[in-house]
C-alpha positions as MATLAB code, in Angstrom:
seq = 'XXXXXXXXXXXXXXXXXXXXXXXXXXXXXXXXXXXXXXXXXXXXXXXXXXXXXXXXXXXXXXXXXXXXXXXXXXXXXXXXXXXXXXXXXXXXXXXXXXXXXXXXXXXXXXXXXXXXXXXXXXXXXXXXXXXXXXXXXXXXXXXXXXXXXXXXXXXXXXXXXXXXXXXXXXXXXXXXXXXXXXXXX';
ca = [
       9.685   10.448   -2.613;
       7.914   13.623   -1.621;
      10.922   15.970   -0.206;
       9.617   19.591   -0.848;
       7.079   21.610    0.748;
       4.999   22.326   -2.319;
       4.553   18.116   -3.068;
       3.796   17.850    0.360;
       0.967   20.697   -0.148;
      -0.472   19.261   -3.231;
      -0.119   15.610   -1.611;
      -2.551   17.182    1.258;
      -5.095   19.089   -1.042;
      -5.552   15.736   -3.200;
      -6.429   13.869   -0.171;
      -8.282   16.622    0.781;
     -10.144   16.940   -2.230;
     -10.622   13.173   -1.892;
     -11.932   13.462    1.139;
     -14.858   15.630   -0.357;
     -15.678   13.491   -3.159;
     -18.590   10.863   -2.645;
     -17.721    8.830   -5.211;
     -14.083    8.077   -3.900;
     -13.760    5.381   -1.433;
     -10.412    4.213   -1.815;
      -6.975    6.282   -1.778;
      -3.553    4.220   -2.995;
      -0.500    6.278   -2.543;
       2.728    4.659   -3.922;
       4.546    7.762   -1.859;
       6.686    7.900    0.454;
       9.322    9.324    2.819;
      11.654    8.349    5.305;
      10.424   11.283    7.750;
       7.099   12.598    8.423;
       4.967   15.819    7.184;
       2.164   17.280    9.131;
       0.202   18.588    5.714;
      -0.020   14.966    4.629;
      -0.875   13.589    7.740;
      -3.457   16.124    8.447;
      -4.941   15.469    4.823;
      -4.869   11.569    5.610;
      -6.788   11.869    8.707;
      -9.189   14.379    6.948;
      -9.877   11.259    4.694;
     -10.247    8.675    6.533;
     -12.615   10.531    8.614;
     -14.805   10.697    5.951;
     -14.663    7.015    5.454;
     -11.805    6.435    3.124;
      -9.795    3.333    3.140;
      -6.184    4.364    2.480;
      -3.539    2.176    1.138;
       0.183    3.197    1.175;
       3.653    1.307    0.019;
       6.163    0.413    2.907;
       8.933    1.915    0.928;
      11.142    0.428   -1.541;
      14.985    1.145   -1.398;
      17.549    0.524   -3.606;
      21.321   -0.141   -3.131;
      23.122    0.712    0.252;
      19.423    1.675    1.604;
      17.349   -1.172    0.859;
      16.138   -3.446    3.608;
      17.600   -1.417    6.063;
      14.692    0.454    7.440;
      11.468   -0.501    8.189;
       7.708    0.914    6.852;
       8.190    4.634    6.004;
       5.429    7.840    5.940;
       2.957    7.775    4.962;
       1.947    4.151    5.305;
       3.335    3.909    8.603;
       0.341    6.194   10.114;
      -2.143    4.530   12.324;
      -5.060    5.598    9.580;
      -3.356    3.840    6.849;
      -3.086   -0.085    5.107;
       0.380   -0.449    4.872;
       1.379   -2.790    1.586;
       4.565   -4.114    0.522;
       5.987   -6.955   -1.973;
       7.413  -10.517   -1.506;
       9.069  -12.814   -3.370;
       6.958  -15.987   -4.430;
       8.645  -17.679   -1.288;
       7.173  -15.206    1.323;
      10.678  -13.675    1.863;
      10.981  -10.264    1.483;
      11.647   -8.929   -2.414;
      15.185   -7.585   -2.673;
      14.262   -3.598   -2.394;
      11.020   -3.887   -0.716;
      10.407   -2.678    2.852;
       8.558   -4.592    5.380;
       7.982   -4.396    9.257;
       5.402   -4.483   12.206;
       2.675   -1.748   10.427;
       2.576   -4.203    7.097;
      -0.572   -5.051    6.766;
      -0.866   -6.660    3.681;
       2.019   -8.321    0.603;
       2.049   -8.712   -3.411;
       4.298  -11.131   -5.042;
       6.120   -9.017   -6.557;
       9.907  -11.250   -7.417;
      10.840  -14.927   -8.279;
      12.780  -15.883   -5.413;
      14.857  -18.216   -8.371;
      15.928  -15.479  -10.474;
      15.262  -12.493   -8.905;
      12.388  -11.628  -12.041;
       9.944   -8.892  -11.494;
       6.466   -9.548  -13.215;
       6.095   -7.750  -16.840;
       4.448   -4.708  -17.141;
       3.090   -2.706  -20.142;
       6.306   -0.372  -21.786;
       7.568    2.022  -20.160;
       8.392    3.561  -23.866;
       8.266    1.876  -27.160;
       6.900   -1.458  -27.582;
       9.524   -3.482  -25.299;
       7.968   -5.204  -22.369;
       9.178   -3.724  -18.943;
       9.069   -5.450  -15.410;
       7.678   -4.006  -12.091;
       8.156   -4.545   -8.612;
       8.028   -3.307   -5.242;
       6.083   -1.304   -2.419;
       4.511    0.777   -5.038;
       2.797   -1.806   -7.703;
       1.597   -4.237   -4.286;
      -0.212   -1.032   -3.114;
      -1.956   -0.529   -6.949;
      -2.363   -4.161   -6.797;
      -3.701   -4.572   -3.002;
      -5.981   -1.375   -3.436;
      -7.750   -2.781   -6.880;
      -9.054   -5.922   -4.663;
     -10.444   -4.166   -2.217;
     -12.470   -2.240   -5.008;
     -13.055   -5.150   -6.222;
     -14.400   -6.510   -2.494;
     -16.314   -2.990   -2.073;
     -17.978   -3.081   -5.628;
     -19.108   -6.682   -5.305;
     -20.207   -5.791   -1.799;
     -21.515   -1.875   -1.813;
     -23.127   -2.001    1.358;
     -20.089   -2.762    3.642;
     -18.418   -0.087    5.192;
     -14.434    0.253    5.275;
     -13.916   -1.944    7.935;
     -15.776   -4.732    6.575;
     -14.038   -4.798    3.820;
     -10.669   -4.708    5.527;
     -11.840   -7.239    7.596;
     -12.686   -9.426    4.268;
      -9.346   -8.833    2.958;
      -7.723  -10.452    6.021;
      -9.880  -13.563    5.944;
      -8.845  -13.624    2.289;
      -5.595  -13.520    3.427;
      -2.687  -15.947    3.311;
      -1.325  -15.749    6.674;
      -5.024  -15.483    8.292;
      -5.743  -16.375   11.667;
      -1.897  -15.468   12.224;
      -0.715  -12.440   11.498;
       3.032  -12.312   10.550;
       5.201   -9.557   12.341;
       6.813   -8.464    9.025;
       4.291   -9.291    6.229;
       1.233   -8.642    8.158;
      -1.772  -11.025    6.906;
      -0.190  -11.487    4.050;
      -1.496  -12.196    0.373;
      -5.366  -11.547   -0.620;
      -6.612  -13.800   -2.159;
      -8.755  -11.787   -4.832;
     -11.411  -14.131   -5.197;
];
């Protein structure tokens, strides 16, 4: 969550500074908030109007909160690819939000067992698991570097509009998981 006014700031001067750089053409933000902030929306148009393609989690909740509202700031702006995570059935994941602005989805949970996938440790040398919003953003935002590097002349657009014909639920997009899954190759 970003709640005070200096993360907010430094949220805006990153995408800012983002903005500026050249050799940035993608922004993932695995941030979030139920309510909106004009510094972060002003530096996430400043972005994309340099040409950046901007990926943000839906939101992931967690006990009474979870699955009870829909995509959250700043992935709910216009300007931005909103990502969340399913379960391996298509269903939503147990904390993940989803909704309308969803544009794209990670499996991110076993719809059997309710299992995350494992992720490097988060200390020591014990395995951890991951899931959610957050790590389908990371995930959804590597592929289209992956789509941009492979193709370097395309602008953002065309390689949104790759990702979608990559996409699992492509011709038909879904009104709570958008186009769905990419598929990465």
């Amino acid at each position: 969550l970003i709640n005070e006014s200096r993360e907010n700031k430094g949220v805006a001067d990153a995408l800012v500074l983002a903005g500026n750089r050249s050799d940035v053409q993608i922004v993932s933000m695995s941030i979030g908030n139920i309510t909106s902030n004009g510094n972060v929306t002003d530096g996430i148009n400043y972005a994309f109007n340099r040409g950046k393609l901007i990926f943000a989690a839906a939101g992931t909740s967690f006990g009474l909160t979870a699955g009870w509202v829909g995509v959250i700031f700043p992935a709910s702006l216009g300007n931005v690819r909103a990502v969340t995570g399913v379960k391996d059935n298509n269903s939503r994941c147990d904390a993940c939000h989803d909704g309308s602005k969803v544009d794209f989805t990670v499996v991110m949970e076993k719809s059997s067992n309710g299992r995350k996938p494992l992720s490097a440790a988060q200390s020591g040398i014990a395995p951890s698991t991951v899931g959610g919003s957050s790590v389908a953003t990371a995930t959804t935002s590597a592929i289209a570097a992956l789509v941009w590097s492979a193709n370097p002349g395309l602008s953002r657009e065309q390689v949104v509009n790759k990702m979608i014909l990559a996409a699992s639920n492509y011709p038909n997009r879904s009104s709570n998981f958008g186009w769905g899954q990419v598929n990465a190759n």
